[in-house]
Amino acid sequence: SRMRLQFILRLSSHWNIKDTVPASRLSESRMIKSLYSAPVRLAFLLGMLLILLTACGRSLPPCPADHARGAAIASAARSQVGKPYRYGGTSPAKGFDCSGLVYWACARNGIAVPRESRAQAGAGCEVRPPHLLPGDIVVFKIPWSGYHTGIYLGQGRFVHSPRPRTTVRVESLSTGYWKKAFVSGRRVARRR
């Protein structure tokens, strides 16, 4: 938004029409030019600034949570702590990859989500970090690797299956690595 504001200011500096002249004394072309006088430019700039500020502070549409279902998803995912990471895994018997754990915990509670983490990153509706609730999907973008997903547990913690040769574990969103990689929260346990 700062770049947009700089663009608007640069654009306005090219308008260097001085003062307005009474409309009765203007030709059609001069009348059009007079519309770009200093007061009009100022009003235009203030209007653009208002639009930019409104766009920067946009709020997300409401996304009412089904608290009971969300808690059940979080509980199911947490119950798998210690299970091995398994590429393509979607069951307690075989183990889980990151999206497999999310897929399994949601399906166990009657909620269909996509199987792959990239698609899970667009499931449900977006939720910002201060409004995350247990059962929300947390989405991360890992450099050189792609999307990674887990399930939010509450109190700044989430459960996930990190990578090969590890197990399902609980971690904190405030840890530097995860805080930096965090993209969004997705609420799939919603009240209809």
One Martini backbone bead per residue (centre of mass of N, CA, C, O) as a GRO file, in nm:
protein
  192
    1SER     BB    1   0.054   0.065  -0.015
    2ARG     BB    2   0.299   0.254  -0.030
    3MET     BB    3   0.338   0.231  -0.337
    4ARG     BB    4   0.065   0.347  -0.415
    5LEU     BB    5   0.103   0.625  -0.286
    6GLN     BB    6   0.352   0.705  -0.452
    7PHE     BB    7   0.212   0.691  -0.724
    8ILE     BB    8  -0.002   0.910  -0.669
    9LEU     BB    9   0.197   1.139  -0.608
   10ARG     BB   10   0.341   1.129  -0.882
   11LEU     BB   11   0.092   1.180  -1.054
   12SER     BB   12   0.014   1.460  -0.923
   13SER     BB   13   0.282   1.616  -1.008
   14HIS     BB   14   0.186   1.641  -1.319
   15TRP     BB   15  -0.024   1.835  -1.203
   16ASN     BB   16   0.015   2.198  -1.298
   17ILE     BB   17  -0.235   2.346  -1.238
   18LYS     BB   18  -0.325   2.620  -1.087
   19ASP     BB   19  -0.598   2.785  -1.133
   20THR     BB   20  -0.906   2.885  -1.136
   21VAL     BB   21  -1.165   2.963  -1.368
   22PRO     BB   22  -1.426   3.086  -1.476
   23ALA     BB   23  -1.639   2.917  -1.677
   24SER     BB   24  -1.719   3.163  -1.872
   25ARG     BB   25  -1.383   3.192  -1.958
   26LEU     BB   26  -1.387   2.897  -2.084
   27SER     BB   27  -1.289   2.662  -2.256
   28GLU     BB   28  -1.327   2.337  -2.285
   29SER     BB   29  -1.028   2.258  -2.236
   30ARG     BB   30  -0.985   2.448  -1.987
   31MET     BB   31  -1.209   2.326  -1.814
   32ILE     BB   32  -1.083   2.048  -1.785
   33LYS     BB   33  -0.816   2.148  -1.661
   34SER     BB   34  -0.950   2.292  -1.407
   35LEU     BB   35  -1.027   2.024  -1.262
   36TYR     BB   36  -0.696   2.004  -1.188
   37SER     BB   37  -0.675   2.156  -0.946
   38ALA     BB   38  -0.561   2.176  -0.634
   39PRO     BB   39  -0.829   2.103  -0.484
   40VAL     BB   40  -0.886   1.853  -0.657
   41ARG     BB   41  -0.627   1.701  -0.601
   42LEU     BB   42  -0.664   1.683  -0.297
   43ALA     BB   43  -0.930   1.526  -0.304
   44PHE     BB   44  -0.820   1.288  -0.460
   45LEU     BB   45  -0.595   1.205  -0.260
   46LEU     BB   46  -0.782   1.161  -0.017
   47GLY     BB   47  -0.953   0.944  -0.149
   48MET     BB   48  -0.722   0.743  -0.207
   49LEU     BB   49  -0.628   0.715   0.086
   50LEU     BB   50  -0.892   0.599   0.193
   51ILE     BB   51  -0.891   0.348   0.016
   52LEU     BB   52  -0.620   0.232   0.113
   53LEU     BB   53  -0.691   0.212   0.416
   54THR     BB   54  -0.932   0.027   0.379
   55ALA     BB   55  -0.779  -0.206   0.236
   56CYS     BB   56  -0.569  -0.260   0.466
   57GLY     BB   57  -0.825  -0.298   0.690
   58ARG     BB   58  -0.952  -0.543   0.612
   59SER     BB   59  -1.204  -0.767   0.666
   60LEU     BB   60  -1.320  -1.060   0.735
   61PRO     BB   61  -1.543  -1.271   0.702
   62PRO     BB   62  -1.743  -1.444   0.871
   63CYS     BB   63  -1.654  -1.757   1.079
   64PRO     BB   64  -1.832  -1.972   1.220
   65ALA     BB   65  -1.797  -2.196   1.480
   66ASP     BB   66  -1.759  -2.546   1.556
   67HIS     BB   67  -1.647  -2.624   1.855
   68ALA     BB   68  -1.689  -2.931   1.885
   69ARG     BB   69  -1.558  -3.019   1.618
   70GLY     BB   70  -1.287  -2.879   1.656
   71ALA     BB   71  -1.209  -3.034   1.915
   72ALA     BB   72  -1.221  -3.316   1.780
   73ILE     BB   73  -0.998  -3.268   1.574
   74ALA     BB   74  -0.774  -3.198   1.774
   75SER     BB   75  -0.790  -3.465   1.934
   76ALA     BB   76  -0.729  -3.659   1.703
   77ALA     BB   77  -0.453  -3.543   1.626
   78ARG     BB   78  -0.321  -3.569   1.912
   79SER     BB   79  -0.350  -3.888   1.931
   80GLN     BB   80  -0.090  -3.913   1.710
   81VAL     BB   81   0.132  -3.881   1.883
   82GLY     BB   82   0.427  -4.065   1.760
   83LYS     BB   83   0.372  -4.108   1.486
   84PRO     BB   84   0.488  -4.174   1.188
   85TYR     BB   85   0.629  -4.070   0.917
   86ARG     BB   86   0.441  -4.091   0.596
   87TYR     BB   87   0.439  -4.096   0.279
   88GLY     BB   88   0.093  -4.084   0.212
   89GLY     BB   89  -0.020  -4.092   0.492
   90THR     BB   90  -0.372  -4.178   0.653
   91SER     BB   91  -0.289  -4.362   0.916
   92PRO     BB   92  -0.218  -4.510   1.213
   93ALA     BB   93  -0.091  -4.773   1.092
   94LYS     BB   94   0.120  -4.610   0.882
   95GLY     BB   95   0.087  -4.307   0.902
   96PHE     BB   96   0.202  -3.956   0.835
   97ASP     BB   97   0.152  -3.683   0.673
   98CYS     BB   98   0.057  -3.374   0.698
   99SER     BB   99  -0.212  -3.398   0.525
  100GLY     BB  100  -0.300  -3.675   0.638
  101LEU     BB  101  -0.369  -3.580   0.924
  102VAL     BB  102  -0.582  -3.373   0.846
  103TYR     BB  103  -0.763  -3.558   0.683
  104TRP     BB  104  -0.822  -3.767   0.909
  105ALA     BB  105  -0.933  -3.577   1.138
  106CYS     BB  106  -1.168  -3.469   0.968
  107ALA     BB  107  -1.303  -3.734   0.870
  108ARG     BB  108  -1.360  -3.844   1.163
  109ASN     BB  109  -1.565  -3.565   1.175
  110GLY     BB  110  -1.720  -3.521   0.887
  111ILE     BB  111  -1.480  -3.370   0.719
  112ALA     BB  112  -1.409  -3.252   0.404
  113VAL     BB  113  -1.083  -3.258   0.267
  114PRO     BB  114  -0.822  -3.225   0.112
  115ARG     BB  115  -0.526  -3.412   0.069
  116GLU     BB  116  -0.357  -3.166  -0.005
  117SER     BB  117  -0.190  -2.893   0.113
  118ARG     BB  118  -0.249  -2.688  -0.110
  119ALA     BB  119  -0.561  -2.731  -0.091
  120GLN     BB  120  -0.590  -2.680   0.218
  121ALA     BB  121  -0.509  -2.369   0.188
  122GLY     BB  122  -0.834  -2.335   0.066
  123ALA     BB  123  -0.998  -2.424   0.289
  124GLY     BB  124  -1.258  -2.286   0.378
  125CYS     BB  125  -1.184  -2.021   0.598
  126GLU     BB  126  -1.030  -1.746   0.690
  127VAL     BB  127  -0.787  -1.707   0.968
  128ARG     BB  128  -0.653  -1.526   1.203
  129PRO     BB  129  -0.444  -1.578   1.462
  130PRO     BB  130  -0.626  -1.448   1.698
  131HIS     BB  131  -0.882  -1.655   1.581
  132LEU     BB  132  -0.794  -1.919   1.653
  133LEU     BB  133  -0.908  -2.262   1.668
  134PRO     BB  134  -0.975  -2.556   1.744
  135GLY     BB  135  -0.930  -2.731   1.422
  136ASP     BB  136  -0.768  -2.558   1.267
  137ILE     BB  137  -0.591  -2.487   0.992
  138VAL     BB  138  -0.243  -2.477   0.939
  139VAL     BB  139  -0.038  -2.268   0.725
  140PHE     BB  140   0.262  -2.329   0.537
  141LYS     BB  141   0.569  -2.194   0.388
  142ILE     BB  142   0.827  -2.383   0.247
  143PRO     BB  143   1.123  -2.366   0.145
  144TRP     BB  144   1.163  -2.588  -0.129
  145SER     BB  145   0.867  -2.746  -0.060
  146GLY     BB  146   0.604  -2.586   0.040
  147TYR     BB  147   0.332  -2.696   0.178
  148HIS     BB  148   0.209  -2.691   0.524
  149THR     BB  149   0.020  -2.886   0.767
  150GLY     BB  150  -0.212  -2.843   1.048
  151ILE     BB  151  -0.339  -2.847   1.389
  152TYR     BB  152  -0.506  -2.660   1.601
  153LEU     BB  153  -0.513  -2.646   1.977
  154GLY     BB  154  -0.420  -2.400   2.123
  155GLN     BB  155  -0.219  -2.178   2.279
  156GLY     BB  156  -0.018  -2.171   2.015
  157ARG     BB  157  -0.074  -2.469   1.917
  158PHE     BB  158   0.039  -2.756   1.716
  159VAL     BB  159  -0.023  -3.033   1.496
  160HIS     BB  160   0.223  -3.253   1.328
  161SER     BB  161   0.395  -3.385   1.032
  162PRO     BB  162   0.697  -3.290   0.935
  163ARG     BB  163   0.907  -3.543   0.853
  164PRO     BB  164   1.124  -3.750   0.781
  165ARG     BB  165   1.223  -3.923   1.066
  166THR     BB  166   0.957  -3.859   1.222
  167THR     BB  167   0.697  -3.736   1.433
  168VAL     BB  168   0.425  -3.662   1.571
  169ARG     BB  169   0.374  -3.315   1.684
  170VAL     BB  170   0.412  -3.050   1.913
  171GLU     BB  171   0.387  -2.694   1.852
  172SER     BB  172   0.484  -2.355   1.814
  173LEU     BB  173   0.392  -2.058   1.656
  174SER     BB  174   0.628  -1.873   1.804
  175THR     BB  175   0.830  -1.999   1.660
  176GLY     BB  176   1.035  -1.870   1.438
  177TYR     BB  177   0.992  -2.067   1.200
  178TRP     BB  178   0.671  -2.079   1.207
  179LYS     BB  179   0.614  -1.778   1.205
  180LYS     BB  180   0.751  -1.725   0.924
  181ALA     BB  181   0.579  -1.961   0.761
  182PHE     BB  182   0.315  -1.843   0.805
  183VAL     BB  183  -0.003  -1.790   0.635
  184SER     BB  184  -0.272  -1.954   0.756
  185GLY     BB  185  -0.602  -1.996   0.849
  186ARG     BB  186  -0.849  -2.275   0.848
  187ARG     BB  187  -1.199  -2.312   0.854
  188VAL     BB  188  -1.396  -2.626   0.871
  189ALA     BB  189  -1.547  -2.587   1.149
  190ARG     BB  190  -1.870  -2.494   1.076
  191ARG     BB  191  -2.137  -2.304   1.101
  192ARG     BB  192  -2.453  -2.301   0.925
   0.00000   0.00000   0.00000
